[in-house]
Coordinates of C-alpha atoms in Angstrom, one line a residue:
X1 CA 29.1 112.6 101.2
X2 CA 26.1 114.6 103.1
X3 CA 26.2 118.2 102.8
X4 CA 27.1 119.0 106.3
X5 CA 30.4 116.7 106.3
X6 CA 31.5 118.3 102.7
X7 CA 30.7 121.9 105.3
X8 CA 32.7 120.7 108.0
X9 CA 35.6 119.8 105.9
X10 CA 35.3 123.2 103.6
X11 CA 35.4 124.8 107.4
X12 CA 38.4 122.9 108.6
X13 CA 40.4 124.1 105.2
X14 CA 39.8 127.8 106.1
X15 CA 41.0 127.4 109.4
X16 CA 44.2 125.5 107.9
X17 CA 45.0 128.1 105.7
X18 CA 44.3 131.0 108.5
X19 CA 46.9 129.2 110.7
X20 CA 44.5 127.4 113.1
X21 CA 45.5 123.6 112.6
X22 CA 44.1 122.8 116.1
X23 CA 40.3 124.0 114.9
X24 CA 40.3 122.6 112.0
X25 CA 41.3 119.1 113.4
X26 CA 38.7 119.0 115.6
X27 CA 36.4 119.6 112.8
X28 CA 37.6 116.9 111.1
X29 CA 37.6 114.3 114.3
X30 CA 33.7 115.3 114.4
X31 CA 33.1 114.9 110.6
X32 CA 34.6 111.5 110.7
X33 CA 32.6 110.0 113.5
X34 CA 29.6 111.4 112.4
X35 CA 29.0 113.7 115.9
X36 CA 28.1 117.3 116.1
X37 CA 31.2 119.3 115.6
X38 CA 32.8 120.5 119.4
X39 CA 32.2 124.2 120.4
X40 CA 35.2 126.3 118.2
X41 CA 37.8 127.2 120.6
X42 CA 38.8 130.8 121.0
X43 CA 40.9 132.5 118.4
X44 CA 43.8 134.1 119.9
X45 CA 44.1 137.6 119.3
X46 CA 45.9 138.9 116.4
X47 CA 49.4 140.1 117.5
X48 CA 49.6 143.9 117.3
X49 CA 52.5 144.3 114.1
X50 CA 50.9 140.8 112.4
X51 CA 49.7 141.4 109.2
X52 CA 46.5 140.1 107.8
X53 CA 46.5 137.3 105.3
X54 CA 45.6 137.6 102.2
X55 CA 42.3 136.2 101.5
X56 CA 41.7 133.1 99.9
X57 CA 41.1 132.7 96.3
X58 CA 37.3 132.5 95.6
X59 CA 35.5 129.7 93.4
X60 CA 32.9 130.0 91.6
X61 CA 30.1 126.5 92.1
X62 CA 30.7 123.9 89.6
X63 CA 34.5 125.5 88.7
X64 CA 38.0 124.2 89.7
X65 CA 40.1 125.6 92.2
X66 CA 43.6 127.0 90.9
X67 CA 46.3 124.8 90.5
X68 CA 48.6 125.2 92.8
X69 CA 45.4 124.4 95.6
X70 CA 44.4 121.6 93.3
X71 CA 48.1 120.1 93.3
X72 CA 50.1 121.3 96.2
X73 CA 48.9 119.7 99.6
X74 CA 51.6 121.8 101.7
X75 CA 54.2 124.1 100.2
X76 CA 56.6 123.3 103.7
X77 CA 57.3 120.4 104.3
X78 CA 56.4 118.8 107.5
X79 CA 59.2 117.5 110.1
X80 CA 60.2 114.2 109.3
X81 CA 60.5 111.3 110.8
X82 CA 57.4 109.0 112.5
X83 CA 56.4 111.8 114.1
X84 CA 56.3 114.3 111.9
X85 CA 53.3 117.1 112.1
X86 CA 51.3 118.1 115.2
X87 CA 50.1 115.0 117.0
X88 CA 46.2 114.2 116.2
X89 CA 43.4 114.0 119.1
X90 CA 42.4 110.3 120.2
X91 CA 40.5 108.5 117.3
X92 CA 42.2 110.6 114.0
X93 CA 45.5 108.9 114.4
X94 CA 49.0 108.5 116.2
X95 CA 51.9 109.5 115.2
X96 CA 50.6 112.9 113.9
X97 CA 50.1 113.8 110.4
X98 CA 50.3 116.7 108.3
X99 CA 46.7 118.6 108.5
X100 CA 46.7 119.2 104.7
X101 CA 47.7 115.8 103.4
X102 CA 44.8 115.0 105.7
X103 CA 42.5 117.5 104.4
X104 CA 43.4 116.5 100.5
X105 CA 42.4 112.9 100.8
X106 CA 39.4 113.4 102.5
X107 CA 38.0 116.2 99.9
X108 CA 38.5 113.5 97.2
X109 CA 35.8 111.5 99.0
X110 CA 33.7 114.2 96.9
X111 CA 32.0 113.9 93.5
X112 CA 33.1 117.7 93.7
X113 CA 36.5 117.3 96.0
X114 CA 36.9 119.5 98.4
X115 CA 36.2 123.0 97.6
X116 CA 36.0 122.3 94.4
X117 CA 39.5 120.3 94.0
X118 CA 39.2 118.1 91.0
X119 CA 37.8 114.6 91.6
X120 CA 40.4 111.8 92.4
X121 CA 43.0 114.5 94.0
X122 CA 44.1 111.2 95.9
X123 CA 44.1 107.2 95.6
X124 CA 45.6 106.3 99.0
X125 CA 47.1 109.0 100.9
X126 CA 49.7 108.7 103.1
X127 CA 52.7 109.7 104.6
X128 CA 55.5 112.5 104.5
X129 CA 57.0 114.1 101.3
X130 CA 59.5 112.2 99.5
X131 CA 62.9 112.9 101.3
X132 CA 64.8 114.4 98.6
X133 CA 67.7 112.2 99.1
X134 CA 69.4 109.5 97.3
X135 CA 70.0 106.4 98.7
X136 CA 73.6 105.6 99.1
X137 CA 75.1 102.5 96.4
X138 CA 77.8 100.1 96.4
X139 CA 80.9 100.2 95.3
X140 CA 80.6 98.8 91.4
X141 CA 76.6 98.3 91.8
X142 CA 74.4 100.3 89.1
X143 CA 71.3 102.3 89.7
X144 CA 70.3 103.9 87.0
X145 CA 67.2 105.6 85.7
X146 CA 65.3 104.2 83.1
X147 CA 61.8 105.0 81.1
X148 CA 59.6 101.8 80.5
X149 CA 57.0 102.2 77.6
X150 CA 54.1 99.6 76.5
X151 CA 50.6 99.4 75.5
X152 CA 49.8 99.7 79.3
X153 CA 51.3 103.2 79.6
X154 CA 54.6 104.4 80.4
X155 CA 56.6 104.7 83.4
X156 CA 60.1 105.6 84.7
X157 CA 61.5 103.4 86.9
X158 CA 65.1 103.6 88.7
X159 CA 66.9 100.2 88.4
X160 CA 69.6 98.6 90.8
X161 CA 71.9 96.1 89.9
X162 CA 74.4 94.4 92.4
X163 CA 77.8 94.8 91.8
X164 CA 79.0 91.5 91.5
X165 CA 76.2 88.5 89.6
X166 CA 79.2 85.9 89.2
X167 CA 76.4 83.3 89.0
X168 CA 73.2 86.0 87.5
X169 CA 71.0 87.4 89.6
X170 CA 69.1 85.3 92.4
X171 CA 65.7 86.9 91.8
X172 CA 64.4 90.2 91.0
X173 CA 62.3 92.7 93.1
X174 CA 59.4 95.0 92.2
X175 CA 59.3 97.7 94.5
X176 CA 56.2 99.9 94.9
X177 CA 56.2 103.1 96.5
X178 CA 53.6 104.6 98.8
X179 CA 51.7 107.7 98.1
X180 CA 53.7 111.3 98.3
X181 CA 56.8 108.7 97.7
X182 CA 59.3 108.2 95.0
X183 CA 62.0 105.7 93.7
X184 CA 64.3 107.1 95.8
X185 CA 62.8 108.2 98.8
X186 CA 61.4 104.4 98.7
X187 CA 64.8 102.8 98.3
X188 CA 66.3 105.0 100.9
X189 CA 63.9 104.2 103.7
X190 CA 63.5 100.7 103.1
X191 CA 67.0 100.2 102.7
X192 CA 66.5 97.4 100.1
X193 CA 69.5 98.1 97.8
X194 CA 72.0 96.8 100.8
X195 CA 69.5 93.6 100.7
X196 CA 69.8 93.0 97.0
X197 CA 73.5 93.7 96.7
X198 CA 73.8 91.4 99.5
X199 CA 71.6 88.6 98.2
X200 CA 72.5 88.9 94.5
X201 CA 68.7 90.7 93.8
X202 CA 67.7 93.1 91.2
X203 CA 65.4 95.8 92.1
X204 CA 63.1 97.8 89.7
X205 CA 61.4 100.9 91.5
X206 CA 58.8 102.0 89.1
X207 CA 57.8 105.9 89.5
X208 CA 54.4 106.5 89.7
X209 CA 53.9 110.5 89.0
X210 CA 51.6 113.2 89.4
X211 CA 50.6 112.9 85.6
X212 CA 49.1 109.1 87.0
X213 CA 47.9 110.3 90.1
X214 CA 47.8 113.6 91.9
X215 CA 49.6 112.4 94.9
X216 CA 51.8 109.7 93.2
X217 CA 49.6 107.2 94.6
X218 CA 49.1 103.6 92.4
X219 CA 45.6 103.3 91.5
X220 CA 44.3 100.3 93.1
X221 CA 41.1 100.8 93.8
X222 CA 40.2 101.6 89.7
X223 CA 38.9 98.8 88.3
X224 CA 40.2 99.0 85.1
X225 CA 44.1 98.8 87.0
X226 CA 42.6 95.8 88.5
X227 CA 42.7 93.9 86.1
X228 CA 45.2 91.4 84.1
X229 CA 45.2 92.7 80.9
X230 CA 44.8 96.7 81.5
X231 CA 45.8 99.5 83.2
X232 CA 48.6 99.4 86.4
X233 CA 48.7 96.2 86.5
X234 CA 49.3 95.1 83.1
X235 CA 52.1 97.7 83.1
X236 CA 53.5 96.9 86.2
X237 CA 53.3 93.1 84.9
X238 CA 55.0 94.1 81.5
X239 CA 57.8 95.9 82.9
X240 CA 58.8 93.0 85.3
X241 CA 58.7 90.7 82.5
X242 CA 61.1 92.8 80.5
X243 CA 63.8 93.4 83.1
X244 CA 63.8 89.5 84.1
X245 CA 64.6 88.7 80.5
X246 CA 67.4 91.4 80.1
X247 CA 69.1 89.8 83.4
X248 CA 68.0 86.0 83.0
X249 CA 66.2 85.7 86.2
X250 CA 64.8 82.7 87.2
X251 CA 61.5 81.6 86.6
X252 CA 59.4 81.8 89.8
X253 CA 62.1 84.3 91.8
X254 CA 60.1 87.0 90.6
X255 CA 59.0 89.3 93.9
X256 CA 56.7 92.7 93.9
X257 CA 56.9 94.7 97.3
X258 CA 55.4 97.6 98.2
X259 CA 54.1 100.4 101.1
X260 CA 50.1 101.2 101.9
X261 CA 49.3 102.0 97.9
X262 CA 52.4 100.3 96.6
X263 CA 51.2 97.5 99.2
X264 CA 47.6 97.1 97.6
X265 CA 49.0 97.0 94.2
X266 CA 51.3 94.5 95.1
X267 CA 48.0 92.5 96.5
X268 CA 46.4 93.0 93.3
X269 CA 49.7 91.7 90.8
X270 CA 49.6 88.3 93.3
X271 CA 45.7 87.7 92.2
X272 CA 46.1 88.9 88.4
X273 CA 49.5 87.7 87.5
X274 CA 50.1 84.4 89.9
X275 CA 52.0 83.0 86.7
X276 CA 54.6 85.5 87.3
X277 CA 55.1 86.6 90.5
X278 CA 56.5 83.9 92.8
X279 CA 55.8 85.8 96.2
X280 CA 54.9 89.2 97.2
X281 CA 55.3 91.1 100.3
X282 CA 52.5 93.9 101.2
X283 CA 53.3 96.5 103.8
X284 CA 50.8 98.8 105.7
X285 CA 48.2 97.4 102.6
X286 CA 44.8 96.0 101.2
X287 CA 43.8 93.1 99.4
X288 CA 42.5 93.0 95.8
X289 CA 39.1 93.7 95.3
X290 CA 38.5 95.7 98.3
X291 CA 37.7 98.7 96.4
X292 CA 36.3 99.8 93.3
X293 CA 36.4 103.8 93.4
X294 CA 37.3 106.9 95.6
X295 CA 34.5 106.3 98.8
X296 CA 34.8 102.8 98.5
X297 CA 38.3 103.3 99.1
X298 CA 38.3 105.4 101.7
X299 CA 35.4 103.4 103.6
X300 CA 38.3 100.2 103.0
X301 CA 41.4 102.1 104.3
X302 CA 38.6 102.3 107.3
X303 CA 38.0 98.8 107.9
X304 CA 34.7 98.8 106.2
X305 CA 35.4 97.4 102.8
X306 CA 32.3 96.8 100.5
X307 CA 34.4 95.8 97.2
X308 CA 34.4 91.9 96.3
X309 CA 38.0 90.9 97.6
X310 CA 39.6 88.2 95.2
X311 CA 41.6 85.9 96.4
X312 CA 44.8 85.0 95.0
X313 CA 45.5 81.9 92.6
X314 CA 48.2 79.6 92.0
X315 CA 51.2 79.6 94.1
X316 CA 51.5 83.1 95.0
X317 CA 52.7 83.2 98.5
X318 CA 52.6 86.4 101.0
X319 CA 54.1 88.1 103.9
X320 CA 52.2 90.4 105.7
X321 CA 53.2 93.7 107.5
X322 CA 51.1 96.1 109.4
X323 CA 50.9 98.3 112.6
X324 CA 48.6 97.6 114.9
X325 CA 48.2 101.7 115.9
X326 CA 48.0 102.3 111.8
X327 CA 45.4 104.9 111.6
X328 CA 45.7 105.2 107.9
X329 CA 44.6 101.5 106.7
X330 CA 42.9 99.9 109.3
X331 CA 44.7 96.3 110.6
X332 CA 41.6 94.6 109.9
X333 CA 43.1 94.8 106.2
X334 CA 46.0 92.5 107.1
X335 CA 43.5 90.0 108.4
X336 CA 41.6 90.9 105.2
X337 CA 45.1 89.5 103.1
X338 CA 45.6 86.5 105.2
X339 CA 42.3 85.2 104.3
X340 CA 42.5 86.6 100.6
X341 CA 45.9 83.7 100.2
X342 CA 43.4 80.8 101.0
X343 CA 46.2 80.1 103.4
X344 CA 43.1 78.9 105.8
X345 CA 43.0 75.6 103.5
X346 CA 46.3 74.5 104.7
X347 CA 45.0 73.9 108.5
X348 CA 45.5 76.4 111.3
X349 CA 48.3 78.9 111.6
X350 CA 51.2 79.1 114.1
X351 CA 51.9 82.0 116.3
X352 CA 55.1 83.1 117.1
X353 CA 55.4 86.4 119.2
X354 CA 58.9 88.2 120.0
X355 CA 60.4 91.6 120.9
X356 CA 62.9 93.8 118.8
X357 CA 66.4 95.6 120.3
X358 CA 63.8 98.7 120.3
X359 CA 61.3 97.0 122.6
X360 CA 58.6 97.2 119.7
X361 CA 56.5 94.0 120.4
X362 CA 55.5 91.7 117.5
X363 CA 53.7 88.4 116.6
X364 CA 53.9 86.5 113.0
X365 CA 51.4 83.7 112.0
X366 CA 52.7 81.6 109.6
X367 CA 50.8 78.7 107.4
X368 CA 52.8 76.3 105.7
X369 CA 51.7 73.4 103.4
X370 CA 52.1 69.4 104.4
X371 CA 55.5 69.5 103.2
X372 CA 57.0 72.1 105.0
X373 CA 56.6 75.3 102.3
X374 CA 55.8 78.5 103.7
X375 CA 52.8 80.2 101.8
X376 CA 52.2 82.9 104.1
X377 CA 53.6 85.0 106.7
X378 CA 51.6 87.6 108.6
X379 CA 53.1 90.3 110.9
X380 CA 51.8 92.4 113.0
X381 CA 53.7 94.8 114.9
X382 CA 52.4 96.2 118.3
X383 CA 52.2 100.2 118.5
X384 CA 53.2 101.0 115.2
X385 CA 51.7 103.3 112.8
X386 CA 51.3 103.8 109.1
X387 CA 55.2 103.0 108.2
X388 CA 57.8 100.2 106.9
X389 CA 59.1 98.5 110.0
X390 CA 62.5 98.8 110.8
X391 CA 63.4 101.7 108.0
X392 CA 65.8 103.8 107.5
X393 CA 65.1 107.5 108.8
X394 CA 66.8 108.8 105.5
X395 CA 63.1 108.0 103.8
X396 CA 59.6 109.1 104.7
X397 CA 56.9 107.1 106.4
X398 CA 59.2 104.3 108.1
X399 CA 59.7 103.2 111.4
X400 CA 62.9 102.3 112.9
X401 CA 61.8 100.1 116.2
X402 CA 61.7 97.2 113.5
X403 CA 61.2 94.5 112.9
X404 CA 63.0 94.6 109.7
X405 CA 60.1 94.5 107.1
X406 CA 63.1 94.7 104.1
X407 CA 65.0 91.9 105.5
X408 CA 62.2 89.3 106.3
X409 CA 60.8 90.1 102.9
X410 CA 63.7 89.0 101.4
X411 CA 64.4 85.8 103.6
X412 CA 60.9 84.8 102.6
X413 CA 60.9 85.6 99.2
X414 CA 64.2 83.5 98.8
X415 CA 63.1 81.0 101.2

């Protein structure tokens, strides 16, 4: 990062934290497309009883900034819902976003951060704060909190179990939560517990924390939680493996979901553990491989990826979810995916196009093999943002217009 965009975006924090969100977006828009920042607008005059703020805490070169900069992006919480925070100018987003959440992820494009926040203050930002809530369960149906431990690392995860497995369970789900998220926050908005006590699924929400990641983001663009045999993805891998033997799941109804960080790790178990995982389903995501530290990253969630994307082995298959207004991870990921399956190899895909009760337009391409099997499914939904279709408002970062992301998931996994 030149000196003058690490400038701009130490100029944009001041004017966040002196209550001037509008100036320091516009410092931002001209930071990220590389033109001469716009003429500062006028600050309004201070009103006469106001009091002045308390000046920020100074840090020395070369030293960290306190903790409670390093680790909490916004103290209130923004409004919820799609459009939650002030809306951004054309070419920083739609939908709005929360300035700070913005502000964090881009200062860990820094060796340094972003006045002097520690390096790696984010993997793959994104999103509202987890909603707080618990998701609602079914009469006789089990979710339960549980801690995971292995020579991967540790993890808790929160567990759901159908009421009723008169015949055992018909598959098993990991689900991966997106950045800011949690376990329940996740299962709330995606709604996936009425799917799996409907469909006689189990569901394992693992909780990434801030101990892993300072915005409880997975860590899929390190390359040592890239691989099969260390880090996230051995982990992630491990802990599937142990709940499908507790509950005698069947061998290849093995799932892993997940939302924009959650998404890309789910991209990366498909190309590291095709042996296990039957199917996955990536929402709002990236392919594995695209990146292999904090700018590359970034430059990836841009459209500009410059890591070497693997493609997936075996008989892995895919569906495919993103916006085509996402302004977090560019839809040029999705097409990204698609080609990552080797789906390509099976002759040319078939369109199908359609329009939800919400009037929220979408098209699917779908590849199947001479003999009818489905290997992969890509969505894209016209208008939408960075968010799971068709979720539940009682989460963060979803997007009721639909189509039903949870649902289609699970008809395809079980298809």
């Amino acid at each position: 990062m030149n000196n003058d965009f690490t400038a701009a975006l130490g100029r944009a924090m001041e004017h966040t934290r002196a209550g001037n969100p509008a100036e320091a977006t516009r410092l931002i828009q001209a930071a990220l497309t590389g033109a001469p920042a716009p003429a500062p607008a006028p600050a309004p005059a201070p009103a006469a009883k106001a009091k002045a703020a308390p000046p920020a805490p100074s840090v020395k070169p070369g030293a960290k900034a306190p903790i409670e900069d390093a680790e909490i992006i916004s103290e209130t919480p923004p409004r919820r819902g799609p459009m939650a925070g002030f809306a951004m100018p054309s070419g920083l987003g739609q939908g709005g976003v929360d300035l700070q959440q913005m502000l964090g992820k881009l200062g860990a494009m820094s060796p340094q951060g972003l006045n002097g926040l520690p390096q790696g203050l984010t993997g793959l930002p994104q999103g509202l704060p987890g909603s707080g809530k618990t998701p609602a369960i079914p009469e006789g149906a089990c979710y339960e909190t549980r801690h995971f431990t292995s020579k991967h690392g540790a993890r808790d995860y929160r567990l759901f179990v159908p009421s009723s497995l008169p015949d055992g369970p018909k598959g098993l789900i990991l689900m991966l939560h997106g950045c800011t998220q949690n376990p329940d926050d996740f299962a709330c908005g995606t709604d996936m517990n009425s799917h799996a006590e409907r469909h006689g699924l189990i569901l394992v929400y693992p909780h990434q924390s801030r101990a892993h990641n300072a915005q409880g983001c997975w860590n899929w663009f390190r390359p040592e939680d890239q691989r099969a045999a260390s880090g996230e993805a051995a982990l992630l891998a491990a802990l599937a493996r142990e709940v499908r033997a507790e509950f005698a799941v069947p061998e290849g109804a093995v799932y892993a979901a997940g939302l924009s960080a959650g998404g890309a790790m789910a991209a990366t178990l498909a190309a590291t553990h095709p042996e296990l995982f039957g199917a996955v389903g990536v929402h709002s995501g990236l392919p594995h491989g695209a990146a292999h530290d904090m700018p590359s990253a970034f430059a990836a969630m841009r459209g500009q990826p410059n890591g070497s994307i693997t493609k997936t082995q075996g008989s892995v298959r895919m569906i495919i979810f993103h916006g085509s207004a996402d302004a977090t991870v560019h839809p040029s990921n999705a097409k990204a995916l698609f080609a990552s399956t080797g789906a390509g190899a099976h002759g040319k895909p078939r369109r199908e196009t359609g329009t939800t009760k919400a009037n929220r337009s979408w098209s699917r391409d779908i590849v199947k093999t001479p003999d009818g099997k489905v290997v992969v499914e890509a969505w894209t939904i016209t208008g939408a943002g960075h968010a799971w279709s068709g979720g539940s408002p009682d989460g963060s970062f979803t997007d009721p217009s639909g189509p039903d992301a949870s649902a289609e998931m699970v008809r395809f996994f079980m298809g």
